[in-house]
mmCIF file of C-alpha atoms in Angstrom:
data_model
loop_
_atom_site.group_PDB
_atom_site.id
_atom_site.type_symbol
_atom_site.label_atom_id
_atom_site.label_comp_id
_atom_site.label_asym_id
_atom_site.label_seq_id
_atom_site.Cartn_x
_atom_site.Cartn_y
_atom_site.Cartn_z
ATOM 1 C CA UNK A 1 -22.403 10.236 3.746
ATOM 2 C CA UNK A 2 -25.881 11.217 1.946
ATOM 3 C CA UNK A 3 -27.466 14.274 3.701
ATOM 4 C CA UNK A 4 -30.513 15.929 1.805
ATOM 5 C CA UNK A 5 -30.219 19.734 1.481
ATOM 6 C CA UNK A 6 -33.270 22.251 1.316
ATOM 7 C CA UNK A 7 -32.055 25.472 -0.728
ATOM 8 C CA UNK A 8 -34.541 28.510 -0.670
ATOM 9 C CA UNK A 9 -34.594 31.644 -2.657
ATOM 10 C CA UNK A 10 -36.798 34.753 -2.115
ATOM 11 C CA UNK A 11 -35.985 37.295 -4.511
ATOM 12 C CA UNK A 12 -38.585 41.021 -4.099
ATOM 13 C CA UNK A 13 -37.465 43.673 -6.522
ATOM 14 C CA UNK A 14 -35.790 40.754 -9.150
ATOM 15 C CA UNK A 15 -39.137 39.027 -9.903
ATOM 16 C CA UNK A 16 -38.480 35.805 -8.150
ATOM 17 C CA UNK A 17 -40.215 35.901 -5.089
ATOM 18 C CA UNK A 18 -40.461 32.431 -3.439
ATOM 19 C CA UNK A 19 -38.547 28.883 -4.134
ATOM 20 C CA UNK A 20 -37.714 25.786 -2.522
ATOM 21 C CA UNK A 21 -35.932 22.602 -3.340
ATOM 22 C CA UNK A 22 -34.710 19.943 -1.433
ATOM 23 C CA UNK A 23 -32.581 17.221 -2.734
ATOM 24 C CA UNK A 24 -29.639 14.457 -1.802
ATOM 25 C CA UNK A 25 -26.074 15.497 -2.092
ATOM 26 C CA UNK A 26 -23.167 13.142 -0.991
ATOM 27 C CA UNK A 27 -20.212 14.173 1.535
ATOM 28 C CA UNK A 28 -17.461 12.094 1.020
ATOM 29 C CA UNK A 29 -15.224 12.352 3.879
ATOM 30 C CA UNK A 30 -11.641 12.522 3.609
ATOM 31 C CA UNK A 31 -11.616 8.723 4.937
ATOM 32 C CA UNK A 32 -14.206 7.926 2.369
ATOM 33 C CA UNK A 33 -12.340 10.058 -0.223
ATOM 34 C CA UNK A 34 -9.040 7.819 0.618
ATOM 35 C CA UNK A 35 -11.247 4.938 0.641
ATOM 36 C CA UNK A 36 -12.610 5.050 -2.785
ATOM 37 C CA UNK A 37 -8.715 6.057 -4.248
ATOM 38 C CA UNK A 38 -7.117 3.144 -2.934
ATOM 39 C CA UNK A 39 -10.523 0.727 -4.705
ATOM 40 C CA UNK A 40 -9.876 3.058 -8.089
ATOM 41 C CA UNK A 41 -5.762 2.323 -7.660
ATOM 42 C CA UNK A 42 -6.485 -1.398 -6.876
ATOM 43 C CA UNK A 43 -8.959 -1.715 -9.472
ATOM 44 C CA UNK A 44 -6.831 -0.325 -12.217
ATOM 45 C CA UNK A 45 -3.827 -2.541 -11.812
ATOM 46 C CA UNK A 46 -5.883 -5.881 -11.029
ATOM 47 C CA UNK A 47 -7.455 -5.066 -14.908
ATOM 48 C CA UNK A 48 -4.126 -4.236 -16.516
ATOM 49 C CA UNK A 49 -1.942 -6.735 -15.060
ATOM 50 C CA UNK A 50 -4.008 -9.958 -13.876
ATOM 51 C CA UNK A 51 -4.075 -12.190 -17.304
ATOM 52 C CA UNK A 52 -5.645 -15.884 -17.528
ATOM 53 C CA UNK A 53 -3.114 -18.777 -16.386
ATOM 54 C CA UNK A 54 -0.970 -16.442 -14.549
ATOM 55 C CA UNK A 55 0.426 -16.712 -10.939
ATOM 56 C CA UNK A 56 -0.162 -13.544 -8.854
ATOM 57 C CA UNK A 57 1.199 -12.668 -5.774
ATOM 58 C CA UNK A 58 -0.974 -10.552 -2.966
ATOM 59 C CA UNK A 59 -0.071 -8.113 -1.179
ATOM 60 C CA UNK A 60 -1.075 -7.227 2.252
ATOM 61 C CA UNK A 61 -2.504 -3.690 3.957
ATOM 62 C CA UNK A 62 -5.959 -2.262 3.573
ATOM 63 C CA UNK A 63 -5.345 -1.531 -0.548
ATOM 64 C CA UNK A 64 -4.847 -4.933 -0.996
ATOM 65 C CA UNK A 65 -8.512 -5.909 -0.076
ATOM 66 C CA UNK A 66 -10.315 -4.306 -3.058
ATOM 67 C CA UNK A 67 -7.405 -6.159 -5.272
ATOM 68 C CA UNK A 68 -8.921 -9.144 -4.209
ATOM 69 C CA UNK A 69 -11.950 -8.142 -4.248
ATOM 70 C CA UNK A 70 -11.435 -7.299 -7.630
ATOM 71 C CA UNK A 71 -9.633 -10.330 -8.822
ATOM 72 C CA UNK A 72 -12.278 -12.540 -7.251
ATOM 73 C CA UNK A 73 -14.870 -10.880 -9.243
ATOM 74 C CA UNK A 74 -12.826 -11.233 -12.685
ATOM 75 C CA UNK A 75 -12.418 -15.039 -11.832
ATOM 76 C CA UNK A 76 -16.035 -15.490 -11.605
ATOM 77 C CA UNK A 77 -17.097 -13.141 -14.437
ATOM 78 C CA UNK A 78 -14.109 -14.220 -16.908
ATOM 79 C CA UNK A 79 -13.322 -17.870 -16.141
ATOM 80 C CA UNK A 80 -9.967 -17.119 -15.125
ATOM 81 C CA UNK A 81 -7.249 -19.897 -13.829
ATOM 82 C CA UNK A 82 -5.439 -18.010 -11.371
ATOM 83 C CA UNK A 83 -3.326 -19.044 -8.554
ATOM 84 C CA UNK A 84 -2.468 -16.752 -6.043
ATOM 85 C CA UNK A 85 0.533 -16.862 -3.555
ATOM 86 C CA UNK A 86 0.244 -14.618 -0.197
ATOM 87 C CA UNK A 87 2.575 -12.232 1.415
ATOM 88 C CA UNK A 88 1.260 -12.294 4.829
ATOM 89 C CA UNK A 89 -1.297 -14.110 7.313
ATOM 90 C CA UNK A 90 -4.157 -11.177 6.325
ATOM 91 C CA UNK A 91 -3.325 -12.094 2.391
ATOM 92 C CA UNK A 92 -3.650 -15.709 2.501
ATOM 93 C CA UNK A 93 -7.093 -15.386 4.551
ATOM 94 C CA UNK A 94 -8.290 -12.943 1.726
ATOM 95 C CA UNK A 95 -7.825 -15.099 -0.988
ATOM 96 C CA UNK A 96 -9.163 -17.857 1.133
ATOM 97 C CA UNK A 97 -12.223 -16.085 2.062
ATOM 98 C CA UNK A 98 -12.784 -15.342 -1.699
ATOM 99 C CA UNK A 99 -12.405 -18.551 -2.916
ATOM 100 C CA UNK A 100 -9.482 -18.378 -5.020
ATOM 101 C CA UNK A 101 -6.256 -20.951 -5.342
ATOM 102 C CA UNK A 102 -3.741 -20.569 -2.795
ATOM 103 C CA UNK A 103 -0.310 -21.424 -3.400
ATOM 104 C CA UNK A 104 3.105 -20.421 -2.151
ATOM 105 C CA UNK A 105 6.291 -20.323 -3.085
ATOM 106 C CA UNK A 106 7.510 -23.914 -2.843
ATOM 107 C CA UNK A 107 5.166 -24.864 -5.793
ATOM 108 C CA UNK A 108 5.209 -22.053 -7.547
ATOM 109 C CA UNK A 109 9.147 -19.523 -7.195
ATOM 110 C CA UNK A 110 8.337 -17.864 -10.219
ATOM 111 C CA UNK A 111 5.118 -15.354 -10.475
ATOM 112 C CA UNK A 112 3.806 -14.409 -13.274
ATOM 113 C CA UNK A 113 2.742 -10.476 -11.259
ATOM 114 C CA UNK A 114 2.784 -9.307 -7.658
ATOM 115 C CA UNK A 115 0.465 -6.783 -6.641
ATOM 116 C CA UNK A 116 0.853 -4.769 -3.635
ATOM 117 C CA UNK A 117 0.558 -1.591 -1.798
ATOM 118 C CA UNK A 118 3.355 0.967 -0.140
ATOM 119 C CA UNK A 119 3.268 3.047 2.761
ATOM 120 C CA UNK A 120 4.986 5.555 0.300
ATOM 121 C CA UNK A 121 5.858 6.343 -3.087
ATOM 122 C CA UNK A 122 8.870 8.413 -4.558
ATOM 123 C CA UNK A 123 9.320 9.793 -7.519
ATOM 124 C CA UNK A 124 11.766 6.992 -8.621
ATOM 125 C CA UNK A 125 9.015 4.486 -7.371
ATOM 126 C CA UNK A 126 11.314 3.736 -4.375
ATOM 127 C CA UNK A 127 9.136 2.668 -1.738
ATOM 128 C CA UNK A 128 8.574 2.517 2.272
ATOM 129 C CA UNK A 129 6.558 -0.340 3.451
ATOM 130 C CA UNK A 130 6.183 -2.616 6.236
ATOM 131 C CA UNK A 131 3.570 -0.301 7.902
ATOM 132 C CA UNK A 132 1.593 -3.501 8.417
ATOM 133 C CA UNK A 133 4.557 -5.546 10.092
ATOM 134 C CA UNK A 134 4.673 -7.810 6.222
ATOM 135 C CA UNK A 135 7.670 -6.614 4.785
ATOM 136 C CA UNK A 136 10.139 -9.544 4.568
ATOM 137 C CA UNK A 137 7.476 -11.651 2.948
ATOM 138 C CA UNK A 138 6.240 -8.749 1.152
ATOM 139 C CA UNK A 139 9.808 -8.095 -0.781
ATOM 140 C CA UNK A 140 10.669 -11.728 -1.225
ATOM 141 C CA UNK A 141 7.304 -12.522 -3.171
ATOM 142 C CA UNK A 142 8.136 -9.376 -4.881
ATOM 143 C CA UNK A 143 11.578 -10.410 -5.582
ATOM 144 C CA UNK A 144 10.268 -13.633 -7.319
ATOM 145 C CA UNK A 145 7.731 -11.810 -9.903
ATOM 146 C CA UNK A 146 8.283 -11.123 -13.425
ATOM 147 C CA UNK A 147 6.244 -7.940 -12.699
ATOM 148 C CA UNK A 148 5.863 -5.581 -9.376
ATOM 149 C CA UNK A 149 3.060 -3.142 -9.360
ATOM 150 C CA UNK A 150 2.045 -0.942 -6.378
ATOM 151 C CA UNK A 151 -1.680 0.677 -5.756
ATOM 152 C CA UNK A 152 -1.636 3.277 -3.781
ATOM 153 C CA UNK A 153 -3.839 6.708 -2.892
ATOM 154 C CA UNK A 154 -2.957 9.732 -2.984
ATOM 155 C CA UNK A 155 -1.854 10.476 0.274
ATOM 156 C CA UNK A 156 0.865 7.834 -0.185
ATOM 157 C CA UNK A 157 2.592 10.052 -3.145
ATOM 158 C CA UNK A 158 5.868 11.978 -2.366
ATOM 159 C CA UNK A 159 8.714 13.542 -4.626
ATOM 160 C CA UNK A 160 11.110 12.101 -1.648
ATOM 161 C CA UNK A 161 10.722 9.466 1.135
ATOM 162 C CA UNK A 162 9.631 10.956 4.358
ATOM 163 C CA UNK A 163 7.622 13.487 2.787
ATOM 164 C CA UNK A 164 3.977 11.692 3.547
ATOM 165 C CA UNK A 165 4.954 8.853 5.641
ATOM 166 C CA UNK A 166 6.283 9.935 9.205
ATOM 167 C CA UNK A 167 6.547 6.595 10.817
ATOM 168 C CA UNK A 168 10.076 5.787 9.909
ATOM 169 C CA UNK A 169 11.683 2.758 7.775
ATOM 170 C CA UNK A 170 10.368 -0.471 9.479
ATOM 171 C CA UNK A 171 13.414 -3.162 9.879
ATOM 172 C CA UNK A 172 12.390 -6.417 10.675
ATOM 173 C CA UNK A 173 15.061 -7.939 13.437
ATOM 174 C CA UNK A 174 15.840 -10.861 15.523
ATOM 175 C CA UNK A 175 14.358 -10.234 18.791
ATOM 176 C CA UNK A 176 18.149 -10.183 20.649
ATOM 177 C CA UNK A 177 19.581 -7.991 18.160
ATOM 178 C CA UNK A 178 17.101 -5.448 17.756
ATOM 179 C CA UNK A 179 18.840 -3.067 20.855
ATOM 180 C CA UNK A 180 22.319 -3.475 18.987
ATOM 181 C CA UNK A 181 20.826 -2.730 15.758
ATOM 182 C CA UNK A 182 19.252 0.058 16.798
ATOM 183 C CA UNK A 183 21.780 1.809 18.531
ATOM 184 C CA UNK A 184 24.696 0.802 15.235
ATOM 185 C CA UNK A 185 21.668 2.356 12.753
ATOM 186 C CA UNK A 186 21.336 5.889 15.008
ATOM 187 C CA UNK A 187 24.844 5.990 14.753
ATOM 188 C CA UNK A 188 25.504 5.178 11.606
ATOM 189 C CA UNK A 189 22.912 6.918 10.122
ATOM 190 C CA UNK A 190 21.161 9.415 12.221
ATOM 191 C CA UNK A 191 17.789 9.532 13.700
ATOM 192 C CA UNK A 192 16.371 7.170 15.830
ATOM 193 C CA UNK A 193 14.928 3.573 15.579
ATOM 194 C CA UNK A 194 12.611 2.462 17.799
ATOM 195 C CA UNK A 195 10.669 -0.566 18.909
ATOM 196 C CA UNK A 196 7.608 -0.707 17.455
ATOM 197 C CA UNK A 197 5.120 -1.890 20.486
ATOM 198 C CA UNK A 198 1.746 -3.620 19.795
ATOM 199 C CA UNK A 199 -1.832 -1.738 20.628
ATOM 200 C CA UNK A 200 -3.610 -4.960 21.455
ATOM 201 C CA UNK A 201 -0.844 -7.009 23.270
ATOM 202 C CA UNK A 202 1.268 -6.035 25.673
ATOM 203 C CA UNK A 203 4.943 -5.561 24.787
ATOM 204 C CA UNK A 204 6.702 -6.020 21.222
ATOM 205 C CA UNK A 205 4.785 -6.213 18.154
ATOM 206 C CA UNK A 206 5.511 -9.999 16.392
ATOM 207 C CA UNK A 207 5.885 -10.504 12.610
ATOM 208 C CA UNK A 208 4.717 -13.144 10.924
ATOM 209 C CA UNK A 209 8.490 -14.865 10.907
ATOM 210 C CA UNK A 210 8.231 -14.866 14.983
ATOM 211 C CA UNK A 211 10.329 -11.264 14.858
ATOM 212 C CA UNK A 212 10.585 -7.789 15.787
ATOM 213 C CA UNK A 213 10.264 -4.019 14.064
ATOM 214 C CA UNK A 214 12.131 -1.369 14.313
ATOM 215 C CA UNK A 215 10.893 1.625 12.829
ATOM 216 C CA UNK A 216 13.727 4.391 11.479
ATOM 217 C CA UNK A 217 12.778 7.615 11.887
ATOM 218 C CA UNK A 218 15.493 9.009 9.755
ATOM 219 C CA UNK A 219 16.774 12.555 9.386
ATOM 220 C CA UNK A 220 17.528 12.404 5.588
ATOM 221 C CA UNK A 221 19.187 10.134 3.048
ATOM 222 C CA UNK A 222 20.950 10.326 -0.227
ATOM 223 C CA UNK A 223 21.542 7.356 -1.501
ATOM 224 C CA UNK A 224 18.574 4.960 -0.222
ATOM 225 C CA UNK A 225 19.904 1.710 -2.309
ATOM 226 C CA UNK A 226 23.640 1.968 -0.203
ATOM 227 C CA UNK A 227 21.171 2.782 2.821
ATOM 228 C CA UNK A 228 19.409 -0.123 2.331
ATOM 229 C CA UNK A 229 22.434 -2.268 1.749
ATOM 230 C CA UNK A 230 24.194 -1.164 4.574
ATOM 231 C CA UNK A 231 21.354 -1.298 7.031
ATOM 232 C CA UNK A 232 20.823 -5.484 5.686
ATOM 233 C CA UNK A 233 24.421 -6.272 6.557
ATOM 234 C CA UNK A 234 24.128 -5.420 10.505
ATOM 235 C CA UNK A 235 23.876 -8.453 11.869
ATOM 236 C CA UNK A 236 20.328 -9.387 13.143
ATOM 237 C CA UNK A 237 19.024 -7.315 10.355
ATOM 238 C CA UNK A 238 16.377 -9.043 8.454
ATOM 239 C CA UNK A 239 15.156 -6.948 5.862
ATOM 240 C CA UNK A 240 14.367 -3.533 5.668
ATOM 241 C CA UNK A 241 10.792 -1.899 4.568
ATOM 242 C CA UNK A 242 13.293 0.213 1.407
ATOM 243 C CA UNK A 243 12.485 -1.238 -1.701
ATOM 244 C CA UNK A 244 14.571 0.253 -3.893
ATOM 245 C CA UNK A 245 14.313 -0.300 -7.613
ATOM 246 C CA UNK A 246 12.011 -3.362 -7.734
ATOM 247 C CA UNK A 247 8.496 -1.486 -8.497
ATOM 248 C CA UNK A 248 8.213 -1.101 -12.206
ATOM 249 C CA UNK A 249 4.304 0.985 -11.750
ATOM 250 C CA UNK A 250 2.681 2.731 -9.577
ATOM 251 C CA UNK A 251 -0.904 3.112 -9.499
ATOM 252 C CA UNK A 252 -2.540 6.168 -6.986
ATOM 253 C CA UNK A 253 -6.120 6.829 -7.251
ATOM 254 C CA UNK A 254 -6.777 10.506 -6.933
ATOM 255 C CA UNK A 255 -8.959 12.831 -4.737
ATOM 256 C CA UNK A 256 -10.964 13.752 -8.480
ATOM 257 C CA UNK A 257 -11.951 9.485 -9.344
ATOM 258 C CA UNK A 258 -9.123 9.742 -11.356
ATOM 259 C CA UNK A 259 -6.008 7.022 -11.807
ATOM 260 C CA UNK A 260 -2.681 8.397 -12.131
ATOM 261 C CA UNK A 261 0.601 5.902 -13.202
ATOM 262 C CA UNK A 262 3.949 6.426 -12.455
ATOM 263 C CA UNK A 263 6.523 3.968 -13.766
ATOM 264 C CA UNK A 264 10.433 4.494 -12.902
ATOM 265 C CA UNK A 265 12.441 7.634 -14.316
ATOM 266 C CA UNK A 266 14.524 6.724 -17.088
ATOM 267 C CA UNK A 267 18.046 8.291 -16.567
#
């Protein structure tokens, strides 16, 4: 937001007696602030990772736009033959709306780089997502690069899951399973998981694969790869929104216009 500011000094006994100066300063809000990270993050990984001839995969979520964006731009500027398969309904409209090749996974299993972003980040680049309802097409485009790299902000940073992100693992279900699941996943595991309802329909919110979320509010976790195993082999289980051990970077654009990159903790 651009506001202009009038400063004015009177100074007596200190020589300066009269002065006044008005000029434009911008207030970057801390939705603007976010904003501009997640376009810095997006950038950043779209330049480093996106090579000519290379199959990419897109992400979905509100990051994922300025990846495009950016993508489409280095097309156009650099000639590039890219092909791009989506992860979601949103992601395959983006690429459509910016001209680019659209493929999926029948014609092309193997990427060459997915790009995507995460409701959260650890510091072993284990991540939550499926904020967005995508996750099950998210992790199997994921699960058929060469390369996975997240763009994030800031606010999506966290030494431990459930640090930032409050909402809970999603876990996408069959719609007659999902009260069994939840109840054998509060058992087994503490917390709760709840139905996640829609804000514009009434009842259940509907992935793209025609099923339901459940979102795990979880009380605390050691061992999120046996977590995530476990939670798969309920039956009705989909997939889970734990990806654990597939990211190999992590881009978050910072409050200062700075990029930071994370990649996995060697052990």
């Amino acid at each position: 937001v651009r506001r202009r500011v009038m400063v004015l000094l009177i100074y007596i006994n200190s020589n300066l007696v009269f002065f006044s100066h008005s000029f434009d300063i911008n207030f970057y809000s801390a939705d603007n602030m976010a904003e501009e990270a997640k376009k810095l993050a997006a950038y950043a990984a779209v330049d480093n990772h996106v090579q000519n001839n290379q199959v990419v995969g897109v992400g979905s979520g509100s990051t994922i736009v300025y990846a495009v964006d950016r993508l489409a731009e280095r097309v156009r500027q650099e000639k590039l033959n890219v092909v791009c398969v989506p992860t979601s309904f949103q992601a395959r409209q983006l690429i459509l709306q910016h001209g680019l090749t659209l493929s999926d996974l029948d014609r092309h299993p193997e990427l060459d780089v997915a790009i995507d972003g995460a409701d959260e980040v650890d510091a072993d680049l284990t991540l939550i997502k499926g904020g967005g309802g995508c996750l099950t097409q998210e992790k199997i485009v994921a699960g058929c690069a060469k390369h996975f790299v997240v763009i994030a902000d800031y606010r999506k940073d966290s030494k431990a899951l459930g640090q930032q992100w409050r909402k809970g693992v999603p876990i996408e279900v069959i719609p007659m399973a999902h009260v069994p699941v939840s109840r054998t996943i509060a058992k087994r595991f503490g917390g709760e998981a709840n139905l996640r309802m829609a804000v514009s329909k009434a009842g259940p919110v509907v992935t793209d694969n025609s099923n339901f979320i459940l979102d795990w509010k979880f009380e605390r976790a050691d061992n999120w790869k046996e977590v995530n195993t476990a939670i798969k082999m309920i039956p009705g289980v989909v997939e889970t929104g734990l990806f654990v051990g597939m990211a190999e970077r992590a881009y978050f654009g910072m409050e200062d216009g700075s990029v930071q990159v994370r990649d996995p903790r060697v052990n």
